[in-house]
Coordinates of C-alpha atoms and ligand atoms in Angstrom, one line a residue:
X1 CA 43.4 -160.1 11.9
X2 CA 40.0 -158.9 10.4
X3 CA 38.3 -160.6 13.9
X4 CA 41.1 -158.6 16.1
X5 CA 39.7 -155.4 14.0
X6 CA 36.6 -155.8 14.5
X7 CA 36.9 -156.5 18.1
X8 CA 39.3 -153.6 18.3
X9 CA 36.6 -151.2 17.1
X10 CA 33.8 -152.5 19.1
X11 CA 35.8 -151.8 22.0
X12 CA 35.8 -148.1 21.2
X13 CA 32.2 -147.9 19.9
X14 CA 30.9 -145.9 22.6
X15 CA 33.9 -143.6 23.1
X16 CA 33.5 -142.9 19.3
X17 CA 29.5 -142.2 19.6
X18 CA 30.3 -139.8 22.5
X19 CA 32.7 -138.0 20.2
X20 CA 31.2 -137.5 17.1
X21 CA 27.4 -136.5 18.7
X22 CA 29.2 -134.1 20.9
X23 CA 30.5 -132.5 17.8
X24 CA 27.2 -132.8 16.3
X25 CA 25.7 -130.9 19.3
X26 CA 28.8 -128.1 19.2
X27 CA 29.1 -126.8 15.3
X28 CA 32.1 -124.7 14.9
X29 CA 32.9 -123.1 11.9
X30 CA 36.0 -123.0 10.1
X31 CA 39.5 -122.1 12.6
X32 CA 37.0 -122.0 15.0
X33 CA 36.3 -125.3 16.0
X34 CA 38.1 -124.7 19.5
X35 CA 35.8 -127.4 21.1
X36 CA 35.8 -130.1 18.3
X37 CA 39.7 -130.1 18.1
X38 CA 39.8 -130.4 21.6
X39 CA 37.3 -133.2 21.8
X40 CA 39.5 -135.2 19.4
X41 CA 43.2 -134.3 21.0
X42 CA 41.7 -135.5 24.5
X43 CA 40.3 -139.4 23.3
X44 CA 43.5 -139.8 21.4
X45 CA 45.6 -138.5 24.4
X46 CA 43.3 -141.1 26.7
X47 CA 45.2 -143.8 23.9
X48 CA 48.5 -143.0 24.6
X49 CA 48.6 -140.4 21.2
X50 CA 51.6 -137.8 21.8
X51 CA 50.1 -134.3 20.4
X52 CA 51.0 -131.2 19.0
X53 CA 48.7 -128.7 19.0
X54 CA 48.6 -126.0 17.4
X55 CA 50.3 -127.5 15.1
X56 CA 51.6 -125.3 11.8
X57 CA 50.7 -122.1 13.5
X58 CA 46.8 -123.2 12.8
X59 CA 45.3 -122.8 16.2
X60 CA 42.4 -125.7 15.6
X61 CA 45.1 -128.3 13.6
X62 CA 46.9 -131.0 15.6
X63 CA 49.1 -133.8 14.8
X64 CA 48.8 -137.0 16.6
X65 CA 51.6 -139.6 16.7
X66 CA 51.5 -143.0 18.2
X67 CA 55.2 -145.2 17.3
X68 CA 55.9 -148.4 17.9
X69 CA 59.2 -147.9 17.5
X70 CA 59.7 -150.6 15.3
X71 CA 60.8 -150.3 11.8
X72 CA 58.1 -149.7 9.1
X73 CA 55.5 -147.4 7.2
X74 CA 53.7 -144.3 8.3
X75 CA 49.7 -144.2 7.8
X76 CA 48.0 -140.6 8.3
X77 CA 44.4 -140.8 9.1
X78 CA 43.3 -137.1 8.5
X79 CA 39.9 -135.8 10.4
X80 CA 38.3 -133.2 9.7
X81 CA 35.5 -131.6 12.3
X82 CA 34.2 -127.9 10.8
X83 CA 30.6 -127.2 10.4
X84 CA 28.9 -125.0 7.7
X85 CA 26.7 -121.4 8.8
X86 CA 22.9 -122.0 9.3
X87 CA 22.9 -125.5 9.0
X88 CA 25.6 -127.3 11.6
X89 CA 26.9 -130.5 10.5
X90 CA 25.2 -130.8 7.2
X91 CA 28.6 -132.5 5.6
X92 CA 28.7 -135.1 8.3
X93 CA 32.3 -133.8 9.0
X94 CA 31.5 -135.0 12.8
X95 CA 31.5 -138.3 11.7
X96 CA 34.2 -138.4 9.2
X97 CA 36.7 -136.8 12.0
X98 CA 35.1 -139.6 14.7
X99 CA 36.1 -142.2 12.0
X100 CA 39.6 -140.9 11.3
X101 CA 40.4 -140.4 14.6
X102 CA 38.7 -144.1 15.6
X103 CA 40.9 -145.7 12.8
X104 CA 44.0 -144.3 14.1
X105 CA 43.2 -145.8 17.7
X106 CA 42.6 -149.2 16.7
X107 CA 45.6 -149.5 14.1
X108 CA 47.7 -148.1 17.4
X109 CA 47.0 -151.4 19.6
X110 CA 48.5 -153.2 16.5
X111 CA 51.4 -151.6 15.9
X112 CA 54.0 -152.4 18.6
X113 CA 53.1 -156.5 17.0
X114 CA 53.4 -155.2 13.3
X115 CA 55.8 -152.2 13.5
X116 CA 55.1 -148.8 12.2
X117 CA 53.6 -145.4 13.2
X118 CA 50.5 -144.3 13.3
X119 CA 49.5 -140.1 12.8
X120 CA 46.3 -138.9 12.9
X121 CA 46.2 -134.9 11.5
X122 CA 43.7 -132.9 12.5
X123 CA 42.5 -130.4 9.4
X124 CA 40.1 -127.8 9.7
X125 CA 38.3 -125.7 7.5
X126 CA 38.0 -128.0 5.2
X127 CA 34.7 -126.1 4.0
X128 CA 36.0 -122.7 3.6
X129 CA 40.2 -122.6 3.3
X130 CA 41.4 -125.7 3.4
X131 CA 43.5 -126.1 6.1
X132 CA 45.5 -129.2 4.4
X133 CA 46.3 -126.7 1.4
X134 CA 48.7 -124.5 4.4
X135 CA 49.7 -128.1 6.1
X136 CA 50.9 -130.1 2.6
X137 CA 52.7 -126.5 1.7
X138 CA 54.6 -126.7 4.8
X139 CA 55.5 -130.0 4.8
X140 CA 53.1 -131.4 7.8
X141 CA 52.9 -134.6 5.2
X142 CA 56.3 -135.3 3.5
X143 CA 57.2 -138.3 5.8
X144 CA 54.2 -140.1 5.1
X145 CA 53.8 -143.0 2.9
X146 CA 50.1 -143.2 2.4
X147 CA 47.3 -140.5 3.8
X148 CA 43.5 -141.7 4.0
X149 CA 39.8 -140.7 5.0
X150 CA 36.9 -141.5 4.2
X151 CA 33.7 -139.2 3.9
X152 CA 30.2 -140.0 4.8
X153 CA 28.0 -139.9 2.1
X154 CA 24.5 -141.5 0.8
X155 CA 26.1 -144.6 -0.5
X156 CA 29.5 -146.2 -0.3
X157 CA 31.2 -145.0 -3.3
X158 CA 35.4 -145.7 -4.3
X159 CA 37.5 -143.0 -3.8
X160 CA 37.8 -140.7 -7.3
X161 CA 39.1 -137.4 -8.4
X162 CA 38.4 -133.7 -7.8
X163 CA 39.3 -130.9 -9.8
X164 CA 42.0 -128.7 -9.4
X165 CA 40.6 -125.1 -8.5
X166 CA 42.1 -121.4 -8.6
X167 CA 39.3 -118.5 -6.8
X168 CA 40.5 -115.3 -8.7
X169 CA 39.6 -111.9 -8.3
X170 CA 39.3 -109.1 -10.7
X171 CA 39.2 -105.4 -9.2
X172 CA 38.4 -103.0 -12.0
X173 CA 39.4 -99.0 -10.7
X174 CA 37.8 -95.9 -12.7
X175 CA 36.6 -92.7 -12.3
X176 CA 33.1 -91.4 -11.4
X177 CA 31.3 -89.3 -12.9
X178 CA 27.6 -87.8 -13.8
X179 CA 26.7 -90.4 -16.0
X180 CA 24.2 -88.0 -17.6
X181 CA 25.6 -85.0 -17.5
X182 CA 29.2 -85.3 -17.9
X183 CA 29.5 -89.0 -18.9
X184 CA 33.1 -88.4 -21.1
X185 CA 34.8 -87.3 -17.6
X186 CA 33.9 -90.7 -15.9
X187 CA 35.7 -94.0 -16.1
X188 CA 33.2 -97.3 -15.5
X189 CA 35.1 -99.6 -13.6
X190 CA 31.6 -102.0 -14.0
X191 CA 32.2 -102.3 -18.0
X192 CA 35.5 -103.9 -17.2
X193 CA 34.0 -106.2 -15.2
X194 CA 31.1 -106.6 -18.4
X195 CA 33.4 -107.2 -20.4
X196 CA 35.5 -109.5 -18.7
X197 CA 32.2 -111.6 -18.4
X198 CA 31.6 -111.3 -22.6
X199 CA 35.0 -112.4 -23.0
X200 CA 35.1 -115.6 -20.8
X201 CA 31.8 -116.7 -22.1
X202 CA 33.4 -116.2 -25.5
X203 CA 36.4 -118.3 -24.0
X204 CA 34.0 -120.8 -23.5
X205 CA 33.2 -122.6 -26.2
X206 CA 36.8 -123.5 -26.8
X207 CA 38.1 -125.1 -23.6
X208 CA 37.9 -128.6 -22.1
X209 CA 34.3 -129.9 -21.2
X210 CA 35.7 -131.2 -18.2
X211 CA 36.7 -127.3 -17.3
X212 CA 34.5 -125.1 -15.0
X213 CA 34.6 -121.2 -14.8
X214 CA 31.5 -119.3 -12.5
X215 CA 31.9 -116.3 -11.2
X216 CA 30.3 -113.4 -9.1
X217 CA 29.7 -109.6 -8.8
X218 CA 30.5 -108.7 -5.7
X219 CA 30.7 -105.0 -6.6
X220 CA 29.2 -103.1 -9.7
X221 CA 28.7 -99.5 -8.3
X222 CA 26.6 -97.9 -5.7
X223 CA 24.2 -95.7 -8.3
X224 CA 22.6 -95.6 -11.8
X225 CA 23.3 -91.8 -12.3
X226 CA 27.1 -92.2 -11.1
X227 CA 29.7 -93.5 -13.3
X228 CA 30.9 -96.7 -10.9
X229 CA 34.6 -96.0 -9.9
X230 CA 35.5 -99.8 -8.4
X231 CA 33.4 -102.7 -9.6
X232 CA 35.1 -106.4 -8.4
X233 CA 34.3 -109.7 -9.6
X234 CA 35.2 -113.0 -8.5
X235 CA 35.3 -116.1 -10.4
X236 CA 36.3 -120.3 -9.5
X237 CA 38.4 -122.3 -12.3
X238 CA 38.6 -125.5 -12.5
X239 CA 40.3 -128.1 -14.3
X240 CA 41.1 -132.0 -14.3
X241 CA 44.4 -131.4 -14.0
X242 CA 46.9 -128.5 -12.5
X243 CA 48.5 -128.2 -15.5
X244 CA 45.5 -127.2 -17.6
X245 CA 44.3 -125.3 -14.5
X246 CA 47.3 -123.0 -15.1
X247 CA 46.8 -122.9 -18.8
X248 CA 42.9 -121.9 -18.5
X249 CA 43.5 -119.5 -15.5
X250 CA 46.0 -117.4 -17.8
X251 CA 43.3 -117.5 -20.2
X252 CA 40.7 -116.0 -18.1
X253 CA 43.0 -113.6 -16.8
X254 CA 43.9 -112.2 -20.4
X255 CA 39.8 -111.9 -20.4
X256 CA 40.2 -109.8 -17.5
X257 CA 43.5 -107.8 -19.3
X258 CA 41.5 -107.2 -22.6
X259 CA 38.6 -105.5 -20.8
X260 CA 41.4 -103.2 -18.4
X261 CA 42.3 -102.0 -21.9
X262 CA 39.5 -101.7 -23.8
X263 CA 37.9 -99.7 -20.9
X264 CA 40.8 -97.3 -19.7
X265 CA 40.5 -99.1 -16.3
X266 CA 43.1 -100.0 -13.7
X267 CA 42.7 -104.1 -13.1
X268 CA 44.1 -105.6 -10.5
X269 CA 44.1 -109.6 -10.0
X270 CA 44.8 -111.6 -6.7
X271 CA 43.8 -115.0 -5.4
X272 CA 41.1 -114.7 -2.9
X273 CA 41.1 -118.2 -1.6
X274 CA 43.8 -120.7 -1.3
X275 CA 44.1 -122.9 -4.7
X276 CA 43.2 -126.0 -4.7
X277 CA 45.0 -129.7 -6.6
X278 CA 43.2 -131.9 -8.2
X279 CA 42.9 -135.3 -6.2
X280 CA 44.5 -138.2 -7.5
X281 CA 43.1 -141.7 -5.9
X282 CA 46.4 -144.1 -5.8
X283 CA 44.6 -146.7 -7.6
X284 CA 46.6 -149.3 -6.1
X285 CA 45.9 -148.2 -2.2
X286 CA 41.7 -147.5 -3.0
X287 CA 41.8 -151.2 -4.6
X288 CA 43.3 -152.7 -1.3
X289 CA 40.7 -150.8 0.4
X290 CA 37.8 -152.0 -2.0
X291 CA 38.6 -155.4 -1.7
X292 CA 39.1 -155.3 2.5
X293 CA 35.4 -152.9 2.4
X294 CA 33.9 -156.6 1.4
X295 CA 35.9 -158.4 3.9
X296 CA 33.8 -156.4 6.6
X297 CA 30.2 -157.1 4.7
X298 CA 29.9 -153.8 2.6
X299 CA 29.2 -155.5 -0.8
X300 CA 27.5 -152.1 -2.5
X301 CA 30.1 -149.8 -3.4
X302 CA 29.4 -147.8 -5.9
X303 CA 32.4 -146.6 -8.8
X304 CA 34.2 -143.7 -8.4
X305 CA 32.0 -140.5 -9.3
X306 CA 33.1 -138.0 -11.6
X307 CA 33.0 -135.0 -9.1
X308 CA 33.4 -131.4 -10.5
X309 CA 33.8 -130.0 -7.0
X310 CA 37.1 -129.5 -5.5
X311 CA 38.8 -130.7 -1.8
X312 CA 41.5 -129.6 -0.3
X313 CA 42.8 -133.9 0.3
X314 CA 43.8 -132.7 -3.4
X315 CA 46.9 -131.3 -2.3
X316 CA 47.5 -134.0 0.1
X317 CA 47.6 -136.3 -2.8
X318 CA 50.2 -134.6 -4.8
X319 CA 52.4 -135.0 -1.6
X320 CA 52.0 -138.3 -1.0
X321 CA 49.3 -141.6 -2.1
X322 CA 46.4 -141.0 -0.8
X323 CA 42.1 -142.0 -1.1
X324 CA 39.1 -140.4 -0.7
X325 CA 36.4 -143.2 -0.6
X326 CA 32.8 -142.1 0.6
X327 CA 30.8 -144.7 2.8
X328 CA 27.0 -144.3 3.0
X329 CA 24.8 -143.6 6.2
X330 CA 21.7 -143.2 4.5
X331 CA 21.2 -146.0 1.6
X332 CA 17.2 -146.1 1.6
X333 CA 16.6 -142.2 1.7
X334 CA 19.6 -140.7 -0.7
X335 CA 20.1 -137.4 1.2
X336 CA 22.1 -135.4 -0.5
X337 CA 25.0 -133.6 1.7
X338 CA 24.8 -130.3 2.9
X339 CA 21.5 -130.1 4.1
X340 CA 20.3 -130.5 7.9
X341 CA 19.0 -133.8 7.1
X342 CA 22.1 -134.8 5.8
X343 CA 23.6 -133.9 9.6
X344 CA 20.8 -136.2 11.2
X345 CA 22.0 -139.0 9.6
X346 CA 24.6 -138.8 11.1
X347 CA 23.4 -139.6 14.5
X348 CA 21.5 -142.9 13.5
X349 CA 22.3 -147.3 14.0
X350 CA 22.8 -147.1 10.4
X351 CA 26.0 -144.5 10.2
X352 CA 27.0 -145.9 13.3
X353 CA 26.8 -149.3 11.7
X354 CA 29.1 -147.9 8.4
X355 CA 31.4 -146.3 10.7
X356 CA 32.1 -149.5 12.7
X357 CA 33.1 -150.8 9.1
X358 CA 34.9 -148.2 7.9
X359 CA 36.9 -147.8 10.7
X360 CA 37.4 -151.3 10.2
X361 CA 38.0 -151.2 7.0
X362 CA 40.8 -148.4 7.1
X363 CA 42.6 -150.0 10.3
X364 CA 42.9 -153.3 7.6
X365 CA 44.3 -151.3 4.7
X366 CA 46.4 -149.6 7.4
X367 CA 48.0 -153.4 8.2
X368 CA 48.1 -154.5 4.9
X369 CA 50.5 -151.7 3.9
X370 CA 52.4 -152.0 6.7
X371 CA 53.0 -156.2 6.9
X372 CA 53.1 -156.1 2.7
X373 CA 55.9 -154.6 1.2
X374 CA 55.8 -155.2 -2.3
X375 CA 52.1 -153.5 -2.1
X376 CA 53.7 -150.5 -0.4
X377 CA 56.2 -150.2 -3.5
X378 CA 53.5 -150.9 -6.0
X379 CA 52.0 -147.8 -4.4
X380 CA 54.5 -145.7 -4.6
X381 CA 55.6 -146.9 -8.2
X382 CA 52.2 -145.6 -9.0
X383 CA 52.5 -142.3 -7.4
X384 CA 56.2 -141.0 -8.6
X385 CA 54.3 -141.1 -12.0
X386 CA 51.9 -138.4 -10.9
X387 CA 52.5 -135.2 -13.4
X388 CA 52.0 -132.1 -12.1
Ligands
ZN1 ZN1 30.9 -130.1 2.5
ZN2 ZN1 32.7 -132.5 3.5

């Protein structure tokens, strides 16, 4: 089988470099990557892929579907293809899309001998709203017994957690005023926001280590001699887990309350982003997938890192077992992501080279789950113990 793979993904190499230096060459940013969604939907229509697109009333998602008709498993390969402003592909998301998308091909030719069905989701935005927040909401993965991708990186690295993230705002309303000459008449909507600030750092020193709160200013008044009316602030939360994310949010929020009161202001609180879950790595699945990395020559693959940032594959995991392994395109220089070097990597033998065995490796993990039973319910045992 590992030979078959191999020769499998060979056989696409050059469909796959068109595809993901296209991409390169067009950024689009997030729900706007018109061309990029495109590019993918017409190589996996070329192989026999039935599409729906738009798909969830998200005009730049798709869901590809390629069944054997035979009895067995679903595997989701999810690509992603949005760029960031200024700097184009900087998180190597052309890649990481050209690598979902490839894996999904190749385990296709081996289905109709092995049974199952193959679906390869196409998720924008994965930089700004998190398209797979909407798409695991509305169900896009509730038939699906394990979801994977894999995202290009430095070094290899095994697939870990994220935190669980809630983007709040905080709109203080007052009254203005001259704040010299008739200061008692004015309300300041900016000392709510102050406050709020005193009383979070406050908050601080008693919540878990693993917890983030940062926030922003993103209006404090227009004028030093007018008493500011509206003053907003927005903050990020973050936890290790959704249930201490709810927990800490409330906290912050009664921050927010105390300073409304204290100040006479009017305080309003919405979500200005979509919330993000924490990801939990199915141990079982990312161990199949360590071992079969080694069966295709990757012998460096770092631990799982304890990441502080959040993705939006979080949600997916709550839905069903999923991992979110890293594999490196730039071993001897360490790039780090999000930088325009970072995106010229992406273009070079040596991520060409890791996607070839990535690919590779997915397809495998793919067959294993599908021909091996008792590993598929191992995997799930593991998963229906997930708390929320
Ligand atoms: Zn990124
Ligand atoms: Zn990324």
């Amino acid at each position: 089988m590992k030979d078959r793979i191999l020769k499998l993904t060979n056989e696409l190499k050059d469909e796959l470099i068109v595809l993901s230096e296209y991409i390169y060459e067009n950024p689009e940013l997030g729900n706007e990557e018109l061309k990029s969604s495109k590019a993918h939907i017409e190589l996996l229509k070329r192989h026999n892929f039935n599409i729906e697109s738009p798909y969830m009333d998200i005009q730049t998602a798709f869901r590809a579907e390629y069944n054997s008709k035979k009895e067995g498993p679903t595997i989701a390969y999810l690509s992603e293809y949005d760029a960031l402003p200024g700097i184009g592909h900087g998180c190597g998301h052309n890649l990481l899309g050209t690598v979902s998308t490839g894996a999904g091909i190749v385990l296709s030719k081996l289905v109709d001998e092995i049974g199952g069905r193959v679906l390869v989701f196409g998720t924008p935005a994965e930089e700004t709203m998190g398209a797979k927040v909407i798409m695991a909401d509305k169900g896009a993965f509730n038939d699906v017994d394990v979801a994977m991708l894999a995202h290009p990186n430095a070094n290899f690295a095994e697939s870990g957690r994220s935190l669980a993230m809630e983007a709040i705002q905080f709109t203080f309303r007052g009254k203005t005023s001259h704040a010299a000459s008739a200061p008692e008449k004015g309300i300041n909507a900016l000392d709510g926001v102050l406050m709020t600030f005193n009383g979070i750092n406050a908050l601080r020193e008693h919540i878990l280590p693993s917890a983030r709160v940062h926030g922003v200013i993103i209006e404090g008044g227009k004028a030093a001699n007018i008493v500011p009316d509206l003053a907003i602030a927005q903050f990020y939360v973050r936890a290790t887990t959704k249930k201490y994310l709810m927990e800490l949010s409330e906290r912050v929020k009664n921050c927010a309350r105390a300073a409304s009161l204290s100040t006479g202001t009017r305080l309003e609180i919405e979500n200005y982003e979509l919330s993000y879950d924490d990801m939990v790595t199915n141990n079982t699945l990312s161990q199949v997938y360590n071992r079969n990395l080694k069966v295709f020559g990757v012998e460096d693959n770092e631990k799982a890192r304890e990441l502080y940032g959040s993705l939006d594959m979080g949600n997916v995991s709550h839905i069903c077992p999923a991992i979110h392994p890293y594999f490196g395109i730039s071993n001897s220089l360490d790039i780090p992501s999000h930088t325009r070097e970072f995106g010229e990597a992406t273009l070079t033998e040596e991520a060409y080279d890791s996607m070839t065995k990535t690919i590779s490796t997915l397809v495998l993990t793919g067959v294993d789950v599908i021909r091996d039973k008792k590993l598929l319910d191992e995997i799930k045992l593991e998963f229906n113990k997930i708390e929320d």
